[in-house]
Structure formats: structure tokens, C-alpha cells
Short mmCIF file of C-alpha atoms and ligand atoms in Angstrom, two decimals:
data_model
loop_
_atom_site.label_atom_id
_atom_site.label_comp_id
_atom_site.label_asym_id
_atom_site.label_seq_id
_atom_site.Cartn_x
_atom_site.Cartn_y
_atom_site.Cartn_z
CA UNK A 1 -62.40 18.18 -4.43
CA UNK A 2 -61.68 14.80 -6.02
CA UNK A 3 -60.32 11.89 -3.51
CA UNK A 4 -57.01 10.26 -5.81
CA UNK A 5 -54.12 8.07 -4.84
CA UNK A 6 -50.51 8.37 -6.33
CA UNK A 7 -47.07 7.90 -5.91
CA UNK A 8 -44.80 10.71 -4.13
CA UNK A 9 -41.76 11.09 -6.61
CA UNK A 10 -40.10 13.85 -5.58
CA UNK A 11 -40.02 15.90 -2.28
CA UNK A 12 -38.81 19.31 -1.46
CA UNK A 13 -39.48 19.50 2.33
CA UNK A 14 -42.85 21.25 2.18
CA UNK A 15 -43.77 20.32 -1.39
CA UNK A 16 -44.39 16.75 -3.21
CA UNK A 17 -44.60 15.73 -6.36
CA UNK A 18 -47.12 13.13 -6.64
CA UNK A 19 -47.71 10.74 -9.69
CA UNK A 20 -51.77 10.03 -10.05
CA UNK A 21 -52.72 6.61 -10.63
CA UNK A 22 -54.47 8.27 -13.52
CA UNK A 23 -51.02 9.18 -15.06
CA UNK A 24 -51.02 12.70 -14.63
CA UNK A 25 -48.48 14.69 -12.45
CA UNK A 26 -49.31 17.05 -9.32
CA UNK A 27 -47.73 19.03 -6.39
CA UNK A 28 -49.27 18.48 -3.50
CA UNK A 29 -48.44 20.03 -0.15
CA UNK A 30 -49.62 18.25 3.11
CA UNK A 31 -52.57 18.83 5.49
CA UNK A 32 -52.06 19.11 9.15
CA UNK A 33 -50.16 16.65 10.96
CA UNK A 34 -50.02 12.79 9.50
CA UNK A 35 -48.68 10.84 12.47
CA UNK A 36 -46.50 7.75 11.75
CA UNK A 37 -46.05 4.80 14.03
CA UNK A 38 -42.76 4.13 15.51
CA UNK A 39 -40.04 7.04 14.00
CA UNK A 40 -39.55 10.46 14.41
CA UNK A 41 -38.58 11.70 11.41
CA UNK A 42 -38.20 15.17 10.12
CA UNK A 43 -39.85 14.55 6.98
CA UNK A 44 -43.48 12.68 7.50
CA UNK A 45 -43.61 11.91 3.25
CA UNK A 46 -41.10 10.81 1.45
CA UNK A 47 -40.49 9.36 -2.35
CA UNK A 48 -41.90 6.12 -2.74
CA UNK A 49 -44.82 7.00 -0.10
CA UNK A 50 -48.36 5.98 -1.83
CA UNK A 51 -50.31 8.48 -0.63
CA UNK A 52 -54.20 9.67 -0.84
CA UNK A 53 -54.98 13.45 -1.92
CA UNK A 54 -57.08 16.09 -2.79
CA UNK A 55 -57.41 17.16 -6.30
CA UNK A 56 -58.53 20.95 -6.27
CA UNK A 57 -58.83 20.55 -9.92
CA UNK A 58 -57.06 23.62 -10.31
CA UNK A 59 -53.57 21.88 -10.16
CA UNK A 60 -53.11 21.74 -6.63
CA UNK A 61 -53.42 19.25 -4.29
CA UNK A 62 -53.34 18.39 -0.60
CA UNK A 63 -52.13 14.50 0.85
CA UNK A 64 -54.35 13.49 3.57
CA UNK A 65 -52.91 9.87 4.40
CA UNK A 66 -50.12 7.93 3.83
CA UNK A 67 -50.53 4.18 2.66
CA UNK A 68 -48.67 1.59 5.19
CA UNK A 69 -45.07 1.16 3.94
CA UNK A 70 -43.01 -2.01 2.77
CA UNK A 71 -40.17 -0.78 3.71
CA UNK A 72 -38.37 2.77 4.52
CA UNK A 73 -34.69 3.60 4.85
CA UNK A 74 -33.53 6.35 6.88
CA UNK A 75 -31.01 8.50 8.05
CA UNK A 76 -29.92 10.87 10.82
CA UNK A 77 -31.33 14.17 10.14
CA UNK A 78 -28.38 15.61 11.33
CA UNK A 79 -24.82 13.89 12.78
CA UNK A 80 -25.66 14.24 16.70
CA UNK A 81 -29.44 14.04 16.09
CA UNK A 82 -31.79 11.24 17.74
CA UNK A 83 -34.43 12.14 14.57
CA UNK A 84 -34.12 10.63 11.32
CA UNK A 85 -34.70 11.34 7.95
CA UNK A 86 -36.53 9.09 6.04
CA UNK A 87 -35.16 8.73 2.32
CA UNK A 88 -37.32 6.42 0.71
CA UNK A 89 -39.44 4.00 1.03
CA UNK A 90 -41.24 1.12 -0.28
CA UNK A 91 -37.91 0.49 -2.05
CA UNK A 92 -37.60 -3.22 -4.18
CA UNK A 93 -33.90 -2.94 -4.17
CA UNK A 94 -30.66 -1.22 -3.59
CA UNK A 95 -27.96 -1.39 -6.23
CA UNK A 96 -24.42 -0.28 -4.98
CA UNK A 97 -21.73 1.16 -7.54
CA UNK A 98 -18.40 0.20 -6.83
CA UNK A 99 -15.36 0.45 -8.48
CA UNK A 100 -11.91 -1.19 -7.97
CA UNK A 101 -10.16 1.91 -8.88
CA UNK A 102 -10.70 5.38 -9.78
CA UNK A 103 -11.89 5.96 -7.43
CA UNK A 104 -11.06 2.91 -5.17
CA UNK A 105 -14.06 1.74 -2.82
CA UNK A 106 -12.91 0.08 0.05
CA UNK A 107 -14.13 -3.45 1.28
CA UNK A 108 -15.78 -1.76 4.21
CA UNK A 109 -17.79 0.46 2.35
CA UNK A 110 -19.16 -2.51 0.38
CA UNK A 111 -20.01 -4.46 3.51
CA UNK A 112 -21.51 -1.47 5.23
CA UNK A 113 -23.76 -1.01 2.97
CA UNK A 114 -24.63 -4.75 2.38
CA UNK A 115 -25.71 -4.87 6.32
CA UNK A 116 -27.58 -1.90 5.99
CA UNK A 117 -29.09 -3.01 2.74
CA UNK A 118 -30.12 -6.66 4.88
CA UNK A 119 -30.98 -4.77 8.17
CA UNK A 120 -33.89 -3.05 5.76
CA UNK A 121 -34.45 -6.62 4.42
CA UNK A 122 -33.84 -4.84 1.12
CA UNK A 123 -31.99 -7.31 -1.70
CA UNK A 124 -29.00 -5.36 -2.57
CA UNK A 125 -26.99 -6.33 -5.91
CA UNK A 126 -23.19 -4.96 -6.72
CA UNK A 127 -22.63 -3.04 -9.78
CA UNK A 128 -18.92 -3.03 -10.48
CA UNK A 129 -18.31 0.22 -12.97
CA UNK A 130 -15.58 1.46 -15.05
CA UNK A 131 -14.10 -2.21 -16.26
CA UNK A 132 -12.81 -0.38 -19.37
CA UNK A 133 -10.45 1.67 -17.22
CA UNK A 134 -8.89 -1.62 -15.11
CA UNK A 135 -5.48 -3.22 -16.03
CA UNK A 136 -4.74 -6.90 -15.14
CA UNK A 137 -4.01 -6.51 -11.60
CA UNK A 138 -7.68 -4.71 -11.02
CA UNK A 139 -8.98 -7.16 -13.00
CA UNK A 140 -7.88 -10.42 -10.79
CA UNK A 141 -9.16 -7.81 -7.58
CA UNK A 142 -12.37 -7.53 -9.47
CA UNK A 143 -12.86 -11.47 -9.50
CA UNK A 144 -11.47 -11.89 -6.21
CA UNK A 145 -14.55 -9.70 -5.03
CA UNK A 146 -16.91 -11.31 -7.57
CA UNK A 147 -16.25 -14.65 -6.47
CA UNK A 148 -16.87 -13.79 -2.86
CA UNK A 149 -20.06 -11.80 -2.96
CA UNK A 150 -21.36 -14.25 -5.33
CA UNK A 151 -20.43 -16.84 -2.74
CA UNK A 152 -22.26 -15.25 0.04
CA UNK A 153 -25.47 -14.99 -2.37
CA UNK A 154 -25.44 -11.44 -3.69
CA UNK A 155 -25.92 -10.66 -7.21
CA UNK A 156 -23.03 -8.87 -9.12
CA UNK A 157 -22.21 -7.42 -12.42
CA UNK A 158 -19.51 -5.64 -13.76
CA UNK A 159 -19.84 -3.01 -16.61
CA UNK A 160 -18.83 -0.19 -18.60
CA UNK A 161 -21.12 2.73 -18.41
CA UNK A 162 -18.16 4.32 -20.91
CA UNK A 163 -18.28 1.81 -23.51
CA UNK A 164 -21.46 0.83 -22.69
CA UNK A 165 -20.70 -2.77 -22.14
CA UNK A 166 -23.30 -5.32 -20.01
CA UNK A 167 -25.72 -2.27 -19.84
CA UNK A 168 -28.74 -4.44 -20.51
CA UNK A 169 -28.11 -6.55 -17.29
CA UNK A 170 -28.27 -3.14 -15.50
CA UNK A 171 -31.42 -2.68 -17.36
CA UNK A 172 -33.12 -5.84 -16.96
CA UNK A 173 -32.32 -5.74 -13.17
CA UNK A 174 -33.67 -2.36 -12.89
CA UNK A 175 -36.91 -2.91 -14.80
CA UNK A 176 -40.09 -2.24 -13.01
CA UNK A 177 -38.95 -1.99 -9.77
CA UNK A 178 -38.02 0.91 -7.14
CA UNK A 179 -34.23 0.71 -6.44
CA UNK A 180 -31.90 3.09 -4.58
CA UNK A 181 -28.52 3.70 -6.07
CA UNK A 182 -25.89 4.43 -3.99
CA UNK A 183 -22.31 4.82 -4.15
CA UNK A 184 -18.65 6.79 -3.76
CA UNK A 185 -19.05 10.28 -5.51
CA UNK A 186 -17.47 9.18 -9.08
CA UNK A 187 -17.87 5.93 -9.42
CA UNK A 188 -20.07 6.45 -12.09
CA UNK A 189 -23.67 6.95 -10.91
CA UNK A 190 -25.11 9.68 -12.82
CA UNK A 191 -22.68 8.67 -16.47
CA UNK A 192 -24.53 4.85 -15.61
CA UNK A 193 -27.82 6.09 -15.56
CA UNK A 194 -27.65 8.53 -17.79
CA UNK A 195 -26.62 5.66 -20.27
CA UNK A 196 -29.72 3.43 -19.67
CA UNK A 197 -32.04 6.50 -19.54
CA UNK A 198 -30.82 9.29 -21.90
CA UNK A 199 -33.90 11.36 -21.08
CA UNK A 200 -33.13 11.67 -17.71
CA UNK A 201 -29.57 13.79 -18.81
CA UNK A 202 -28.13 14.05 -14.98
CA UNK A 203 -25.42 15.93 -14.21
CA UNK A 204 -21.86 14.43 -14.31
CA UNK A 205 -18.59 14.84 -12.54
CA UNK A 206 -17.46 17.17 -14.60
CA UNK A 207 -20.90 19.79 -13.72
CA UNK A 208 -21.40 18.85 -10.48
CA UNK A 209 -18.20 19.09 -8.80
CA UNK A 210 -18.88 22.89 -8.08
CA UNK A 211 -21.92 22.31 -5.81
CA UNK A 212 -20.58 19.44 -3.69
CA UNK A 213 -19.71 21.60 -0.72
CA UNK A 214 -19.70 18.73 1.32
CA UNK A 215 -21.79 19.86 4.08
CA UNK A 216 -24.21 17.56 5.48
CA UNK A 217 -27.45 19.91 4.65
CA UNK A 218 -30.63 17.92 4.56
CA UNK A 219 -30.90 16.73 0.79
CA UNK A 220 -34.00 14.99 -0.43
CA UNK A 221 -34.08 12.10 -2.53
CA UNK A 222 -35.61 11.96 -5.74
CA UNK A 223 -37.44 9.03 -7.95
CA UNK A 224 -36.11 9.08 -11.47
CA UNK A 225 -38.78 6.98 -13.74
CA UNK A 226 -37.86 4.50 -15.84
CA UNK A 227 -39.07 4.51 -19.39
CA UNK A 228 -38.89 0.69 -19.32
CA UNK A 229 -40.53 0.56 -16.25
CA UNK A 230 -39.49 1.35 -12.77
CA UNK A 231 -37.82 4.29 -10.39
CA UNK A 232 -34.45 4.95 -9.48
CA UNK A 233 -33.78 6.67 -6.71
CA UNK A 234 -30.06 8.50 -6.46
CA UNK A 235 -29.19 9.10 -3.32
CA UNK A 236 -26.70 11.11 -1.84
CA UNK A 237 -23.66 8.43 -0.93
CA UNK A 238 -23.78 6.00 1.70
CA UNK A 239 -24.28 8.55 4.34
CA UNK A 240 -28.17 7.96 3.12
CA UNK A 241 -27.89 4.34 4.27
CA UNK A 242 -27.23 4.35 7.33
CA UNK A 243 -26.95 1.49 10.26
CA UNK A 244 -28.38 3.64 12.67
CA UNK A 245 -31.02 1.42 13.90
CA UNK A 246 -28.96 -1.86 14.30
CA UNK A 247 -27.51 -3.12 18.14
CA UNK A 248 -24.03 -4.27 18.62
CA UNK A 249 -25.70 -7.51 19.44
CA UNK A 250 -27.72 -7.95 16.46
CA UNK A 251 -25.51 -6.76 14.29
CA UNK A 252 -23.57 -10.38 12.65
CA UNK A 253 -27.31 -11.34 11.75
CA UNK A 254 -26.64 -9.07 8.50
CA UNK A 255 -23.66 -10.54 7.67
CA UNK A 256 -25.00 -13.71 6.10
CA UNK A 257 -22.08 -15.97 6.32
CA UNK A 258 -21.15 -15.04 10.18
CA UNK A 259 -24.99 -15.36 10.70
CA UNK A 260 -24.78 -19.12 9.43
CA UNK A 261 -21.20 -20.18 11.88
CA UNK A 262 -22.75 -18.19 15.06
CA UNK A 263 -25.15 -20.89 15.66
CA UNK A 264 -22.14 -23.09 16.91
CA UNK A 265 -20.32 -20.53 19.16
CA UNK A 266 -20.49 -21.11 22.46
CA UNK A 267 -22.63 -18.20 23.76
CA UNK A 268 -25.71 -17.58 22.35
CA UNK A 269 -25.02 -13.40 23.13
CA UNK A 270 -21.43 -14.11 21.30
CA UNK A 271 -20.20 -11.03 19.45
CA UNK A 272 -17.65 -13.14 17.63
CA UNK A 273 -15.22 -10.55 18.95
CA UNK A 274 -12.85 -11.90 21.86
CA UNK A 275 -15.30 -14.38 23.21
CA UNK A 276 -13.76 -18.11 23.80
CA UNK A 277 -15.73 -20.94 21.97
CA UNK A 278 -16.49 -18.65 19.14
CA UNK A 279 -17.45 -20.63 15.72
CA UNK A 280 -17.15 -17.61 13.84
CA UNK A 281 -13.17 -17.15 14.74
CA UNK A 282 -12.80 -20.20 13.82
CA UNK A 283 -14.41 -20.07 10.40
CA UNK A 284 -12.14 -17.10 9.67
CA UNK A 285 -9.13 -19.06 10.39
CA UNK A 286 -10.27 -22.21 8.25
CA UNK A 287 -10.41 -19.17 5.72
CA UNK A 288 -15.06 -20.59 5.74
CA UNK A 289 -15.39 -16.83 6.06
CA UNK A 290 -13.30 -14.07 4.45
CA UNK A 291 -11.03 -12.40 6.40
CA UNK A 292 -12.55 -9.06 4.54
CA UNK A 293 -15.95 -9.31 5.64
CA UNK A 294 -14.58 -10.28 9.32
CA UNK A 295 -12.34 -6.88 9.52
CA UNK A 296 -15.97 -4.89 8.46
CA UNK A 297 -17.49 -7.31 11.26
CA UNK A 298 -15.08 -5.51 13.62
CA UNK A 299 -14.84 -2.45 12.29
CA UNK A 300 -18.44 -1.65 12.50
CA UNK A 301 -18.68 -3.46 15.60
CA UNK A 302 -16.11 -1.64 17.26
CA UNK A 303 -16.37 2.03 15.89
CA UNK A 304 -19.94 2.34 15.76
CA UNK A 305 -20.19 6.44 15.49
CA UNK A 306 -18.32 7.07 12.83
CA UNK A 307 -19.92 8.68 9.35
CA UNK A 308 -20.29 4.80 7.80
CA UNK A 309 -17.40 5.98 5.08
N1 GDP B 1 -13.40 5.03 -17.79
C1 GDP B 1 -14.65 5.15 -17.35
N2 GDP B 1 -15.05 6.31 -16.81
C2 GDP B 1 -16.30 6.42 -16.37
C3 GDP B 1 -17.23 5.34 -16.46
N3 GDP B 1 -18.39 5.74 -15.91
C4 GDP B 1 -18.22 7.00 -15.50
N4 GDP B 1 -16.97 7.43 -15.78
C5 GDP B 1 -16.39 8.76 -15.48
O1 GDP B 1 -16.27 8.90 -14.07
C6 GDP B 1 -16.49 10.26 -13.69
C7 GDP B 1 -17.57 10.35 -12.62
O2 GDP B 1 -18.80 9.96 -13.18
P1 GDP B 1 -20.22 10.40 -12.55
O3 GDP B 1 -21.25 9.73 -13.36
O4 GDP B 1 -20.31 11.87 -12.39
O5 GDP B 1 -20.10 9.73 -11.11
P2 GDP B 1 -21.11 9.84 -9.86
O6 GDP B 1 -20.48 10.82 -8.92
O7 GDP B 1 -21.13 8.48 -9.26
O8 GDP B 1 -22.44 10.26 -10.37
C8 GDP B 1 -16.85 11.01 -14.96
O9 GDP B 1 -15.70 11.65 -15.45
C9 GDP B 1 -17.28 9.90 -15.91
O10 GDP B 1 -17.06 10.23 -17.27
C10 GDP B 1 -16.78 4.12 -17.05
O11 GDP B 1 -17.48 3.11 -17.20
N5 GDP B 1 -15.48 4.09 -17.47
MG1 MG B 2 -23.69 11.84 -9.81
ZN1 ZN B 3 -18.98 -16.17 18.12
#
């Protein structure tokens, strides 16, 4: 037996696919129980997990202990479950595909996932897809959003994955570094990445389609290498970035603009909801905050159980 250390880059549920620091490959299953602090989760490893095996030297090995995570993001195992499922972890950066049409991803679903994405303290960038396919009217939109998310301090791009246009900004921001990718089925995931990474040949829309059953079975994530340097993980929508761990209370601390006006309100425990004295209010009606990112505000405030869609 041969002590190594490697990367977990893909998991089955019983069976992990570690990456050696010595560059080869190996399927390791797990000894015993390794106890985490702090979550119960229904999967102990995950992708991204640095981890310390066994080598049996006859292509088989055994993870013993998990290095101390960065970072992890999770979800509920299942919709009325207090255990989580962890997705990945030690993640650099989350990268959201959205597109203004075809399909259309609401506001919400962009700001959702932001606050998630700053709840994790993860740096999240906005991918805008299919520009090719947008007349004048989505184009103005597309600004519109640009301008706004660019105001707030989040990176954005727009691209083609079609007609491969702005693909080496993708690139350069993906280069050696772990990133989740998330977005609306068909926004263009799988064509994106298949674009920068031809190797990697994932399924599209067209292939797919037939397995999406839409049941919420426990999926695992999966670390796609980068022959450039760095992972992508694809995961499976935003339902695998959830808020799940964030109180009503401490929730406008991931919206970075409300964060900034809620120093001035009045209460220190203000929600920014119906209390009087509220800076935040008042920065929406001055039109200092966008009336967009108040609605998601409210919306998550207010409707906290639903399936973050
Ligand atoms: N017009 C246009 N279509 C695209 C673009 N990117 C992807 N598509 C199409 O959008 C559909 C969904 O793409 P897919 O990669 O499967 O989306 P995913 O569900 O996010 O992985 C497919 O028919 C793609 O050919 C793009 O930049 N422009
Ligand atoms: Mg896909
Ligand atoms: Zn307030």
C-alpha cells in the first residue's frame, strides 16, 4: 500500500474517481466512516475534495481523509429533506449561462443565483449565450442587464457558442481554475463547452432531451478538465445552487447594492420589506438600486420554499 493524494473528479455515490498528484487516474472507494464538521450530507466526498488514499497498486484504491475545504456548495438531498448534498467543493468560481431569449431566463433566476453564488463567497461571472440568435429589441435588454450587473461589480460577457464569437474570454476566464456552470436547460451549456473543449464532446439538446425525466433523483456532479488548464463542473440547473443555508435576516447581505443602503435604515434588524425608515426603499425609488434586483429581494424574501426556479 502506497500513501498518495489527488483530486476527486468524478463521483458515483460509492465510487470516486480520483486524479493522483502523480498524473495518473484511479477509482477509489472509501474506508469506513470520514466524519465532517458541521453538515450532514448524504455524500461525505465529493468532486473537488483533495483527498489522501491507498494505492493497492493493483488499480484500486481506498480514500482515508479528506483535506479541509475552501469552499463547498450544497443542496437538499431531497425537496423536504433537512440533509444536503454536497456538489462540489473547493470551487474558484461559478459562471451562470443566461440568455435573453430562447429560452428566456428571468431576472430572478439571475439574482438567485448571484446570492447563492455570494452566500458561498464564490465570485460568480454572467455568460450571456446565443447573441447570434437576438434581434434589436433583445439586444437593448441585453445591455440593459449588462450595464446593471456590471454596475453592481459582476463580470459579464456575452457570446456566441454558435458562431463561436468572444469564445476566448470564456476561455481565458475559465483557465486554471475550478468553476461550476450552471444554467436554464438550453441555454447553451453543453454546445458552449463543447466549443472551448472539443474533446470533452457532451451531449446536446438535441441527445439529451430523452433522459431529462425531470425527477429530482440524486445526480452527481462531475469535473470536466480543461486542456488549458482547469475543471468545469456542469451541474444540474440551479436546483444545485441552492440558498438553503441563508436566514431571512441575513439574506440583503448578498445582494451587494442593498447591502451598501442598509447601513442607513433605521433598524439595524431592517428587512427592507415594510419597515419605516428604510434606506433601501428609498434607494429603489431614487431608482440607486434597480427595481429588478429589489422584486428578487422580495421574492426570495417572501417565498422562501419554493424550488429557487
Ligand atoms: N443560435 C444559437 N443556438 C445555440 C447557441 N448555443 C447553443 N445553441 C443551441 O441551443 C440548444 C441547447 O443547447 P445545449 O448546449 O444542449 O444547452 P444546455 O441544456 O444548456 O446544455 C441546442 O439546439 C444548441 O444548438 C448559440 O450561441 N446560438
Ligand atoms: Mg447540457
Ligand atoms: Zn431597510
Amino acid at each position: 500500500m502506497e500513501q498518495k493524494n489527488g483530486l476527486v473528479i468524478k463521483s458515483t455515490g460509492s465510487r470516486y474517481t480520483v486524479l493522483s498528484d502523480d498524473g495518473t487516474t484511479i477509482v477509489c472507494q472509501i474506508r469506513g466512516k470520514i466524519r465532517l464538521k458541521g453538515i450532514k450530507s448524504t455524500n461525505p466526498v465529493s468532486v473537488g475534495d483533495r483527498v489522501v488514499y491507498d494505492d493497492d497498486g493493483m488499480g484500486e484504491g481506498v480514500i482515508s481523509a479528506i483535506q479541509e475545504r475552501k469552499n463547498y456548495i450544497i443542496r437538499k438531498a431531497t425537496n423536504l429533506s433537512k440533509e444536503s448534498h454536497i456538489i462540489a467543493a473547493n470551487v474558484d468560481q461559478a459562471v451562470l449561462i443566461v440568455t435573453i431569449n430562447y429560452p428566456m431566463t428571468s431576472r430572478v433566476f439571475v439574482d438567485r443565483f448571484i446570492a447563492a453564488s455570494e452566500a458561498y463567497s464564490i465570485p460568480v461571472t454572467i455568460i450571456f449565450n446565443k447573441t447570434d440568435r437576438y434581434d434589436a429589441k433583445h439586444l437593448d435588454i441585453l445591455k440593459e442587464w449588462r450595464t446593471l450587473y456590471e454596475s453592481i461589480g459582476y463580470k459579464t460577457l456575452a457570446v456566441s457558442a454558435k458562431k463561436q464569437e468572444n469564445l476566448s474570454e470564456v476561455e481565458a476566464l475559465l483557465k486554471d481554475k475550478i468553476s461550476v456552470l450552471s444554467g436554464h436547460s438550453g441555454v447553451g451549456k453543453s454546445t458552449l463547452i463543447n466549443r472551448i473543449e472539443p474533446a470533452l464532446n457532451l451531449k446536446t439538446a438535441e441527445i439529451s432531451a430523452i433522459h431529462q425525466s425531470g425527477k429530482h433523483t440524486t445526480t452527481f456532479a462531475e469535473m470536466h478538465p480543461l486542456s488549458f488548464g482547469g475543471y468545469i463542473i456542469d451541474t444540474p440547473g440551479i436546483r444545485g445552487f441552492g440558498l438553503i443555508h441563508i436566514e431571512k435576516e441575513e439574506l440583503y447581505h448578498y445582494f451587494k447594492e442593498i447591502f451598501e443602503f442598509a447601513k442607513d435604515c433605521r433598524f439595524n434588524n431592517c428587512t427592507h420589506y415594510s419597515e419605516p425608515g428604510c434606506s433601501v426603499k428609498a434607494a429603489v425609488e431614487n431608482g440607486d438600486i434597480a427595481y429588478s434586483r429589489y422584486e428578487s429581494y422580495l421574492s426570495i424574501l417572501l417565498n422562501r420554499n419554493d424550488k429557487y426556479r
